Tab-separated table of C-alpha atoms in Angstrom:
chain	number	residue	atom	x	y	z
A	274	MET	CA	-3.538	69.680	122.330
A	275	SER	CA	-3.869	66.666	120.075
A	276	GLY	CA	-1.385	63.946	121.015
A	277	ALA	CA	-0.294	65.739	124.206
A	278	ALA	CA	-1.083	64.798	127.778
A	279	VAL	CA	-4.001	66.757	129.198
A	280	GLU	CA	-3.640	68.417	132.567
A	281	TRP	CA	-6.805	68.385	134.653
A	282	VAL	CA	-7.884	70.881	137.306
A	283	PRO	CA	-10.412	69.724	139.941
A	284	GLU	CA	-13.465	71.900	140.480
A	285	PRO	CA	-15.334	71.864	143.783
A	286	ALA	CA	-18.934	70.744	143.836
A	287	ARG	CA	-21.346	73.674	144.000
A	288	ARG	CA	-24.961	74.628	144.182
A	289	THR	CA	-26.379	77.117	141.698
A	290	PRO	CA	-29.308	79.356	142.616
A	291	VAL	CA	-32.410	79.353	140.426
A	292	ALA	CA	-32.778	82.974	139.356
A	293	HIS	CA	-35.779	82.718	137.032
A	294	THR	CA	-38.560	80.317	136.122
A	295	SER	CA	-40.480	80.610	132.878
A	296	GLU	CA	-42.977	78.667	130.855
A	297	VAL	CA	-40.952	79.142	127.668
A	298	LEU	CA	-37.200	79.727	127.768
A	299	VAL	CA	-35.504	80.816	124.549
A	300	VAL	CA	-31.718	80.619	124.205
A	301	GLY	CA	-30.273	83.025	121.654
A	302	GLY	CA	-31.557	86.438	120.587
A	303	GLY	CA	-30.810	86.245	116.872
A	304	PRO	CA	-33.505	86.416	114.171
A	305	ALA	CA	-34.891	82.961	115.038
A	306	GLY	CA	-34.698	83.417	118.806
A	307	VAL	CA	-36.351	86.840	118.849
A	308	CYS	CA	-39.271	85.530	116.795
A	309	ALA	CA	-39.536	82.446	119.010
A	310	ALA	CA	-39.701	84.593	122.145
A	311	ILE	CA	-42.223	87.084	120.725
A	312	GLY	CA	-44.300	84.251	119.255
A	313	ALA	CA	-44.479	82.478	122.607
A	314	ALA	CA	-45.152	85.622	124.651
A	315	ARG	CA	-47.983	86.710	122.372
A	316	MET	CA	-49.654	83.388	123.182
A	317	GLY	CA	-49.919	84.614	126.768
A	318	VAL	CA	-47.206	82.469	128.338
A	319	ARG	CA	-44.384	83.710	130.569
A	320	THR	CA	-41.326	83.885	128.309
A	321	LEU	CA	-37.661	84.559	129.018
A	322	LEU	CA	-35.003	85.175	126.364
A	323	VAL	CA	-31.322	84.633	127.158
A	324	GLU	CA	-28.751	86.435	124.988
A	325	ARG	CA	-24.959	86.429	125.320
A	326	ASP	CA	-24.508	89.987	123.992
A	327	GLY	CA	-25.935	93.362	124.905
A	328	PHE	CA	-28.385	93.633	122.019
A	329	LEU	CA	-30.731	91.468	119.977
A	330	GLY	CA	-30.602	90.537	116.302
A	331	GLY	CA	-27.669	88.132	116.090
A	332	SER	CA	-26.240	87.973	112.586
A	333	ALA	CA	-28.553	90.788	111.470
A	334	THR	CA	-27.068	93.245	113.960
A	335	GLY	CA	-23.861	91.925	115.521
A	336	GLY	CA	-22.895	90.232	112.270
A	337	MET	CA	-24.022	93.313	110.265
A	338	VAL	CA	-25.642	91.107	107.623
A	339	ALA	CA	-27.805	94.078	106.753
A	340	SER	CA	-30.153	92.478	104.264
A	341	PHE	CA	-32.993	90.012	104.778
A	342	MET	CA	-33.403	87.258	102.220
A	343	GLY	CA	-35.655	84.203	102.106
A	344	PHE	CA	-38.958	86.086	101.909
A	345	TYR	CA	-39.746	85.359	98.262
A	346	TRP	CA	-39.738	82.603	95.674
A	347	HIS	CA	-39.707	84.598	92.441
A	348	GLU	CA	-42.710	86.950	92.803
A	349	HIS	CA	-44.442	84.802	95.441
A	350	ARG	CA	-43.924	85.739	99.072
A	351	VAL	CA	-43.192	82.655	101.189
A	352	THR	CA	-42.486	84.254	104.581
A	353	GLY	CA	-45.032	86.184	106.638
A	354	GLY	CA	-45.921	86.383	110.311
A	355	LEU	CA	-43.463	87.992	112.697
A	356	ALA	CA	-40.693	88.158	110.099
A	357	PHE	CA	-42.823	90.239	107.759
A	358	GLU	CA	-44.011	92.378	110.665
A	359	ILE	CA	-40.380	93.167	111.497
A	360	THR	CA	-39.825	94.487	107.962
A	361	HIS	CA	-42.824	96.822	108.370
A	362	ARG	CA	-41.570	98.004	111.751
A	363	LEU	CA	-38.166	98.741	110.251
A	364	ILE	CA	-39.726	100.856	107.509
A	365	GLU	CA	-41.840	102.765	110.059
A	366	ALA	CA	-38.711	103.438	112.140
A	367	GLY	CA	-36.779	104.792	109.152
A	368	GLY	CA	-34.418	101.841	109.072
A	369	ALA	CA	-35.445	100.478	105.664
A	370	THR	CA	-37.346	101.411	102.522
A	371	GLY	CA	-38.688	98.037	101.357
A	372	PHE	CA	-37.922	94.966	99.285
A	373	THR	CA	-35.910	95.434	96.116
A	374	PRO	CA	-34.805	93.235	93.174
A	375	TYR	CA	-31.239	92.042	93.562
A	376	LEU	CA	-28.821	90.081	91.399
A	377	ILE	CA	-27.284	87.670	93.892
A	378	ALA	CA	-23.559	86.965	93.456
A	379	GLU	CA	-23.430	89.297	90.450
A	380	ALA	CA	-19.672	88.957	90.011
A	381	SER	CA	-19.679	85.160	90.275
A	382	ASP	CA	-19.907	82.698	87.398
A	383	HIS	CA	-23.594	81.910	87.967
A	384	PRO	CA	-25.566	84.817	89.496
A	385	ILE	CA	-29.301	84.543	90.110
A	386	GLU	CA	-32.111	87.037	90.522
A	387	GLY	CA	-33.778	87.502	93.884
A	388	ARG	CA	-35.353	89.978	96.266
A	389	THR	CA	-33.695	91.466	99.290
A	390	PHE	CA	-34.632	93.804	102.119
A	391	PRO	CA	-31.730	96.141	103.022
A	392	PHE	CA	-31.891	97.723	106.483
A	393	ASP	CA	-29.834	99.608	109.046
A	394	PRO	CA	-28.704	97.177	111.773
A	395	GLU	CA	-28.614	99.925	114.413
A	396	ILE	CA	-32.293	100.717	113.837
A	397	LEU	CA	-33.106	96.997	113.928
A	398	LYS	CA	-31.650	96.785	117.450
A	399	ILE	CA	-34.146	99.425	118.578
A	400	VAL	CA	-37.067	97.846	116.716
A	401	LEU	CA	-36.417	94.462	118.338
A	402	ASP	CA	-36.110	96.035	121.798
A	403	ARG	CA	-39.544	97.572	121.325
A	404	MET	CA	-41.135	94.392	120.012
A	405	VAL	CA	-39.956	92.122	122.837
A	406	GLU	CA	-40.972	94.726	125.419
A	407	GLU	CA	-44.428	95.099	123.881
A	408	ALA	CA	-44.873	91.317	123.859
A	409	GLY	CA	-43.885	91.039	127.519
A	410	VAL	CA	-40.715	89.016	126.959
A	411	LYS	CA	-38.190	89.201	129.792
A	412	VAL	CA	-34.730	89.587	128.238
A	413	LEU	CA	-31.579	88.542	130.076
A	414	SER	CA	-28.567	89.888	128.178
A	415	HIS	CA	-24.848	89.432	128.870
A	416	SER	CA	-25.571	85.836	129.851
A	417	ARG	CA	-23.783	82.899	128.263
A	418	VAL	CA	-25.364	79.455	128.489
A	419	VAL	CA	-22.832	76.929	129.760
A	420	GLU	CA	-24.919	73.829	130.520
A	421	PRO	CA	-28.467	72.555	130.051
A	422	LEU	CA	-30.485	71.230	132.952
A	423	VAL	CA	-31.382	67.669	131.925
A	424	GLU	CA	-33.275	65.100	133.957
A	425	GLU	CA	-34.190	61.689	132.514
A	426	GLY	CA	-33.726	62.872	128.949
A	427	ARG	CA	-35.817	66.026	129.369
A	428	VAL	CA	-34.412	69.551	129.177
A	429	GLY	CA	-35.844	71.746	131.934
A	430	GLY	CA	-33.681	74.841	131.749
A	431	VAL	CA	-30.084	76.038	131.515
A	432	ILE	CA	-27.142	77.211	133.594
A	433	VAL	CA	-25.865	80.644	132.572
A	434	GLU	CA	-22.877	82.723	133.581
A	435	GLY	CA	-23.332	86.464	133.613
A	436	ARG	CA	-21.037	89.348	134.425
A	437	SER	CA	-20.656	88.341	138.048
A	438	GLN	CA	-22.806	85.347	138.857
A	439	ARG	CA	-23.568	81.806	137.767
A	440	LYS	CA	-27.298	81.072	137.900
A	441	ALA	CA	-29.931	78.562	136.816
A	442	ILE	CA	-32.992	79.356	134.737
A	443	ARG	CA	-35.850	76.895	134.573
A	444	GLY	CA	-38.175	76.604	131.599
A	445	ARG	CA	-41.104	74.264	131.082
A	446	VAL	CA	-40.191	74.223	127.375
A	447	VAL	CA	-36.831	75.346	125.993
A	448	VAL	CA	-36.159	76.669	122.492
A	449	ASP	CA	-32.526	76.417	121.356
A	450	ALA	CA	-31.959	79.241	118.880
A	451	SER	CA	-28.275	79.575	119.686
A	452	GLY	CA	-27.121	79.075	116.105
A	453	ASP	CA	-24.645	76.405	117.155
A	454	GLY	CA	-27.347	74.203	118.712
A	455	LEU	CA	-25.432	74.405	121.974
A	456	VAL	CA	-28.255	73.343	124.280
A	457	ALA	CA	-29.328	70.439	122.070
A	458	HIS	CA	-25.746	69.267	121.591
A	459	LYS	CA	-24.948	69.345	125.317
A	460	SER	CA	-28.263	67.638	126.101
A	461	GLY	CA	-27.185	64.575	124.128
A	462	ALA	CA	-28.881	65.209	120.789
A	463	GLU	CA	-27.190	63.632	117.805
A	464	LEU	CA	-25.595	65.884	115.192
A	465	GLU	CA	-26.397	65.538	111.491
A	466	ASN	CA	-22.842	66.592	110.556
A	467	LYS	CA	-20.994	64.800	113.380
A	468	ALA	CA	-18.626	62.985	111.024
A	469	GLN	CA	-17.753	66.117	109.053
A	470	ASP	CA	-14.358	67.768	109.512
A	471	PRO	CA	-15.316	71.046	111.250
A	472	ARG	CA	-12.601	72.894	109.327
A	473	SER	CA	-14.133	71.879	106.008
A	474	ARG	CA	-17.357	73.732	106.717
A	475	GLN	CA	-18.530	76.714	104.709
A	476	PRO	CA	-16.338	79.833	104.937
A	477	MET	CA	-17.017	82.636	107.387
A	478	THR	CA	-17.449	86.290	106.406
A	479	LEU	CA	-16.702	89.454	108.361
A	480	MET	CA	-19.023	92.225	107.214
A	481	VAL	CA	-17.659	95.733	106.661
A	482	ARG	CA	-19.517	99.057	106.691
A	483	VAL	CA	-18.119	101.830	104.471
A	484	MET	CA	-19.149	105.417	103.775
A	485	ASP	CA	-18.770	107.939	100.947
A	486	VAL	CA	-19.585	105.465	98.196
A	487	ASP	CA	-21.054	106.726	94.930
A	488	VAL	CA	-23.609	103.932	94.859
A	489	PRO	CA	-25.286	104.814	91.509
A	490	ARG	CA	-21.894	104.966	89.781
A	491	PHE	CA	-20.942	101.556	91.131
A	492	ARG	CA	-24.316	100.046	90.263
A	493	ALA	CA	-23.952	101.309	86.686
A	494	LEU	CA	-20.872	99.155	86.066
A	495	PRO	CA	-21.655	96.327	83.612
A	496	ARG	CA	-21.717	92.856	85.120
A	497	GLU	CA	-18.833	91.797	82.851
A	498	GLU	CA	-16.695	94.605	84.252
A	499	LYS	CA	-17.514	93.561	87.820
A	500	GLN	CA	-16.508	89.995	86.994
A	501	ARG	CA	-13.237	91.233	85.491
A	502	LEU	CA	-12.499	93.337	88.553
A	503	VAL	CA	-13.223	90.567	91.039
A	504	ASN	CA	-11.147	88.022	89.104
A	505	LEU	CA	-8.260	90.503	88.923
A	506	GLY	CA	-8.486	91.127	92.669
A	507	ILE	CA	-8.451	87.413	93.453
A	508	GLU	CA	-5.500	86.881	91.101
A	509	ARG	CA	-3.572	89.616	92.931
A	510	GLY	CA	-4.460	88.189	96.335
A	511	GLU	CA	-6.292	91.378	97.364
A	512	LEU	CA	-9.828	89.948	97.066
A	513	PHE	CA	-10.900	86.598	98.470
A	514	PHE	CA	-14.372	85.851	97.171
A	515	LYS	CA	-16.116	86.083	93.792
A	516	SER	CA	-18.189	88.939	95.090
A	517	LEU	CA	-18.491	92.696	94.771
A	518	ALA	CA	-21.562	92.637	96.997
A	519	LEU	CA	-22.559	96.047	98.330
A	520	VAL	CA	-25.770	96.230	100.336
A	521	SER	CA	-26.850	99.871	100.313
A	522	SER	CA	-28.125	101.346	103.552
A	523	PRO	CA	-31.259	103.525	103.593
A	524	ALA	CA	-28.956	106.584	103.811
A	525	GLY	CA	-27.869	105.904	100.230
A	526	HIS	CA	-24.201	106.931	100.434
A	527	ASP	CA	-22.917	104.087	102.544
A	528	GLY	CA	-23.286	100.346	102.590
A	529	PHE	CA	-22.158	96.941	103.776
A	530	LEU	CA	-19.560	94.836	101.991
A	531	LEU	CA	-19.908	91.051	101.872
A	532	MET	CA	-16.458	90.414	100.455
A	533	THR	CA	-14.244	88.695	103.033
A	534	ARG	CA	-13.924	84.908	103.109
A	535	VAL	CA	-12.189	82.944	105.865
A	536	THR	CA	-11.737	79.236	105.151
A	537	GLY	CA	-10.312	76.281	107.056
A	538	ARG	CA	-11.544	77.414	110.478
A	539	ASP	CA	-14.038	75.882	112.896
A	540	GLY	CA	-16.676	78.392	113.957
A	541	SER	CA	-17.518	76.313	117.033
A	542	ASP	CA	-13.949	76.462	118.409
A	543	GLU	CA	-12.939	79.631	120.238
A	544	GLU	CA	-9.288	79.475	119.153
A	545	ASP	CA	-10.195	79.025	115.496
A	546	LEU	CA	-12.824	81.737	115.814
A	547	THR	CA	-10.276	84.148	117.271
A	548	ALA	CA	-7.945	83.518	114.346
A	549	ALA	CA	-10.816	83.766	111.853
A	550	GLU	CA	-11.872	87.196	113.082
A	551	ALA	CA	-8.313	88.509	112.960
A	552	GLU	CA	-8.016	87.194	109.400
A	553	GLY	CA	-11.365	88.779	108.526
A	554	ARG	CA	-10.126	92.175	109.685
A	555	ARG	CA	-6.922	91.779	107.674
A	556	GLN	CA	-8.934	90.914	104.570
A	557	ALA	CA	-11.265	93.878	105.140
A	558	LEU	CA	-8.404	96.373	104.837
A	559	SER	CA	-7.140	94.634	101.721
A	560	VAL	CA	-10.602	94.734	100.140
A	561	ILE	CA	-11.094	98.439	100.862
A	562	GLY	CA	-7.685	99.289	99.437
A	563	TYR	CA	-8.464	97.418	96.227
A	564	LEU	CA	-11.893	98.996	95.868
A	565	ARG	CA	-10.479	102.505	96.260
A	566	ARG	CA	-7.892	101.948	93.540
A	567	GLU	CA	-9.798	99.877	91.027
A	568	VAL	CA	-13.587	100.127	91.339
A	569	ALA	CA	-15.667	103.085	90.159
A	570	GLY	CA	-17.666	104.699	92.948
A	571	PHE	CA	-15.316	103.622	95.730
A	572	GLU	CA	-12.532	106.169	95.185
A	573	ARG	CA	-13.403	108.102	98.353
A	574	CYS	CA	-14.834	105.283	100.433
A	575	ARG	CA	-13.718	104.945	104.028
A	576	LEU	CA	-14.150	102.353	106.723
A	577	VAL	CA	-16.893	103.104	109.247
A	578	ALA	CA	-17.195	99.843	111.170
A	579	LEU	CA	-16.256	96.198	111.247
A	580	ALA	CA	-18.924	93.788	112.431
A	581	PRO	CA	-18.518	92.965	116.145
A	582	TRP	CA	-18.213	89.314	115.182
A	583	ILE	CA	-17.646	87.249	112.088
A	584	GLY	CA	-20.585	85.706	110.252
A	585	ILE	CA	-20.719	81.919	110.638
A	586	ARG	CA	-22.584	79.931	107.996
A	587	GLU	CA	-22.194	76.472	109.445
A	588	THR	CA	-21.343	74.752	112.719
A	589	TRP	CA	-23.504	72.005	114.242
A	590	ARG	CA	-26.832	70.855	112.839
A	591	VAL	CA	-29.026	68.851	115.174
A	592	MET	CA	-30.399	65.480	114.079
A	593	GLY	CA	-34.146	65.766	114.390
A	594	ASP	CA	-37.120	63.470	113.930
A	595	TYR	CA	-36.823	64.360	110.251
A	596	VAL	CA	-33.774	65.601	108.323
A	597	LEU	CA	-34.591	68.013	105.506
A	598	THR	CA	-32.589	67.102	102.392
A	599	LYS	CA	-31.378	68.653	99.186
A	600	GLU	CA	-33.915	66.523	97.343
A	601	ASP	CA	-36.734	67.952	99.486
A	602	VAL	CA	-35.676	71.488	98.609
A	603	LEU	CA	-35.125	70.860	94.905
A	604	SER	CA	-38.437	69.042	94.517
A	605	GLY	CA	-40.404	71.768	96.282
A	606	ARG	CA	-41.676	69.160	98.698
A	607	GLN	CA	-44.764	69.917	100.782
A	608	PHE	CA	-45.100	68.090	104.107
A	609	PRO	CA	-48.350	67.443	105.996
A	610	ASP	CA	-46.824	68.978	109.147
A	611	ALA	CA	-45.242	71.955	107.352
A	612	ILE	CA	-44.732	74.967	109.631
A	613	ALA	CA	-42.884	77.250	107.209
A	614	GLN	CA	-42.330	77.771	103.503
A	615	GLY	CA	-39.022	78.557	101.840
A	616	GLY	CA	-37.972	79.948	98.511
A	617	GLY	CA	-34.215	79.645	98.737
A	618	PRO	CA	-31.978	80.019	96.951
A	619	MET	CA	-29.936	77.014	97.993
A	620	ASP	CA	-26.731	78.875	98.795
A	621	VAL	CA	-23.647	76.771	99.548
A	622	HIS	CA	-20.244	78.441	99.768
A	623	HIS	CA	-17.344	76.218	98.748
A	624	ALA	CA	-14.947	75.251	101.524
A	625	THR	CA	-11.989	75.953	99.230
A	626	GLY	CA	-11.526	78.456	96.446
A	627	ALA	CA	-13.521	81.651	95.991
A	628	ASP	CA	-16.844	80.461	94.540
A	629	LEU	CA	-20.257	79.286	95.664
A	630	THR	CA	-23.209	77.282	94.345
A	631	LEU	CA	-26.608	78.969	93.981
A	632	VAL	CA	-29.766	77.109	92.947
A	633	VAL	CA	-33.353	78.384	92.984
A	634	PRO	CA	-35.771	75.513	93.728
A	635	PRO	CA	-38.434	74.861	91.064
A	636	ALA	CA	-41.195	75.623	93.591
A	637	PRO	CA	-41.480	76.772	97.205
A	638	PHE	CA	-40.463	74.044	99.658
A	639	SER	CA	-41.694	73.422	103.180
A	640	THR	CA	-40.059	72.567	106.494
A	641	PRO	CA	-41.865	69.974	108.621
A	642	TYR	CA	-42.353	70.489	112.349
A	643	ARG	CA	-40.294	67.332	112.942
A	644	CYS	CA	-37.127	69.218	111.917
A	645	LEU	CA	-37.495	71.283	115.098
A	646	LEU	CA	-37.565	68.231	117.404
A	647	PRO	CA	-34.102	66.938	118.439
A	648	SER	CA	-34.098	63.164	118.257
A	649	GLY	CA	-33.928	61.479	121.650
A	650	VAL	CA	-34.387	64.665	123.712
A	651	GLU	CA	-37.639	65.904	125.267
A	652	GLY	CA	-38.713	69.371	126.358
A	653	LEU	CA	-36.647	71.032	123.635
A	654	LEU	CA	-37.171	72.651	120.230
A	655	VAL	CA	-34.505	74.012	117.900
A	656	ALA	CA	-34.778	76.954	115.506
A	657	GLY	CA	-32.477	78.767	113.087
A	658	ARG	CA	-29.413	77.359	111.383
A	659	CYS	CA	-29.073	74.428	113.808
A	660	VAL	CA	-32.343	72.746	112.761
A	661	SER	CA	-32.332	69.254	111.332
A	662	ALA	CA	-31.145	69.527	107.730
A	663	THR	CA	-28.289	68.468	105.500
A	664	ARG	CA	-25.637	70.979	104.452
A	665	GLU	CA	-27.330	71.637	101.098
A	666	ALA	CA	-30.821	71.958	102.581
A	667	MET	CA	-29.525	74.304	105.261
A	668	GLY	CA	-28.061	76.386	102.442
A	669	ALA	CA	-31.671	77.126	101.504
A	670	LEU	CA	-32.961	77.437	105.090
A	671	ARG	CA	-30.371	79.687	106.727
A	672	HIS	CA	-31.541	82.910	105.073
A	673	MET	CA	-32.786	85.187	107.832
A	674	GLY	CA	-36.363	85.305	106.529
A	675	SER	CA	-36.561	81.517	106.791
A	676	ALA	CA	-34.810	81.498	110.178
A	677	MET	CA	-37.376	83.948	111.541
A	678	ALA	CA	-40.239	81.812	110.222
A	679	LEU	CA	-38.791	78.727	111.930
A	680	GLY	CA	-38.340	80.697	115.146
A	681	HIS	CA	-41.926	81.949	115.051
A	682	ALA	CA	-43.176	78.375	114.650
A	683	ALA	CA	-40.935	77.083	117.453
A	684	GLY	CA	-42.152	79.773	119.844
A	685	VAL	CA	-45.821	79.095	119.163
A	686	ALA	CA	-45.250	75.335	119.457
A	687	ALA	CA	-43.447	75.834	122.777
A	688	ALA	CA	-46.359	77.907	124.065
A	689	LEU	CA	-48.905	75.299	122.972
A	690	ALA	CA	-46.868	72.560	124.649
A	691	GLY	CA	-46.637	74.571	127.850
A	692	GLN	CA	-50.332	75.417	127.894
A	693	ALA	CA	-51.324	71.776	127.359
A	694	THR	CA	-48.579	70.477	129.706
A	695	VAL	CA	-47.367	68.074	127.022
A	696	PRO	CA	-43.890	67.661	125.517
A	697	PRO	CA	-43.299	69.444	122.196
A	698	ARG	CA	-43.516	66.087	120.361
A	699	ARG	CA	-47.144	65.789	121.344
A	700	VAL	CA	-48.202	69.197	120.067
A	701	ASP	CA	-51.088	68.860	117.610
A	702	THR	CA	-49.526	70.014	114.346
A	703	ASP	CA	-52.909	70.832	112.818
A	704	GLU	CA	-53.574	73.198	115.724
A	705	LEU	CA	-50.060	74.638	115.436
A	706	ARG	CA	-50.503	75.291	111.726
A	707	ALA	CA	-53.906	76.891	112.344
A	708	VAL	CA	-52.497	79.241	114.983
A	709	LEU	CA	-49.614	80.218	112.700
A	710	ARG	CA	-52.023	80.939	109.845
A	711	ALA	CA	-54.076	83.138	112.183
A	712	GLN	CA	-50.855	85.060	112.928
A	713	ASP	CA	-50.260	85.667	109.195
A	714	ALA	CA	-47.461	83.106	108.944
A	715	ILE	CA	-47.240	81.265	105.622
A	716	VAL	CA	-47.363	77.520	106.241
A	717	ASP	CA	-48.995	76.422	102.963
A	718	SER	CA	-47.486	76.688	99.512
A	719	PRO	CA	-48.358	80.016	97.864
A	720	LEU	CA	-48.844	78.010	94.661
A	721	GLY	CA	-51.838	76.237	96.196
A	722	ASP	CA	-52.982	73.163	94.294
A	723	ALA	CA	-50.098	73.600	91.860
A	724	ALA	CA	-47.835	72.218	94.569
A	725	ALA	CA	-49.962	69.137	95.215
A	726	GLY	CA	-47.798	66.956	93.003
A	727	THR	CA	-44.904	67.330	95.437
A	728	ALA	CA	-46.901	66.583	98.574
A	729	GLY	CA	-44.822	64.502	100.936
A	730	GLY	CA	-45.691	61.640	103.215
A	731	THR	CA	-44.497	61.139	106.742
A	732	ARG	CA	-41.034	59.743	106.199
């Protein structure tokens, strides 16, 4: 409606009933939010998790991004704790077989080697249900957060709208794991990327599940042939991304395609998001048609499912007490208040064209606790892809293994703050790091003293 007069509709004043009160309130049930909620509940505090959809897992389930990354830097594991426990639970449930070597962006100009953990998203939904129930987390699904409850600069809960009722939920400490940083943004927190054109953000991808793929035959294709095929498809306008990425499911004859690429849309705007998902579905049919005709192993493939929603790489990033930078990642910087380690790669998809930039940092890098603290707002922590980081640094942080590690740390910090009746800013980071270590999280560089040369100060 730019340039046009805006018509306003008055709304009557109303009172909203308080439906629940919790010590820790987590908004968003994606990888970061689930780990935040379980982490807090296992500390013995009353925890409530609000989720807009009818299942947990976020991008891992609803987005069908059926492969965890961010657990390793070369052969060194950098993510443990709840995230690593989830991988074990998936294997036990028959939803995964383990970590495997993987050539990332094989058909692009500059692929890199990594490790990935393929899984079945439907089994993950069940695993997460069990884990939150065992931890004692109360889950409130089908509830969309519309406003935070803010008094004198402190967040004390949220207003949600469910299927039939608007209600308030109070929380002594709130964790915003909404992906978009919705609670932090509406509470007045500054945004790191406020000045950025929202339609110049990284492209979105709609994941596609296909069956009847001869996976070994496809895998046997030389990399040069895959590059030729993807370049030909882009030239014809039938492919959209320098990718022939197939993530095999544990069943072995089906998999998930990461091959659509929707650019020039704002993932935080519902009209743009509607158009993006329609475009993603159009691209999915084009991709499958091309694969059937041109790519060995896909001759008989058929569409099984489109992800319920498109995968969003970038919307708002909250400005925190510290902003993680590209230089921090590429120097393998270690902070004194580190609450998680990362191994990358730094993965930034270009806003135009069909390529991406991939860089493996020279050493594991850390994320300081201060990145979880929205500047100027009390009572609130952020976790997941809305934490305080630049675009490039978030390209290394937004892998689901890293997101889960950040969520775990945020949940434990929220519990410690609630137990001590102090704001999250006053949590003792030495105590937080000790508790995380005791829960098998990896907060120190796996390289030990070898990383001492990159130790950071307190800037």
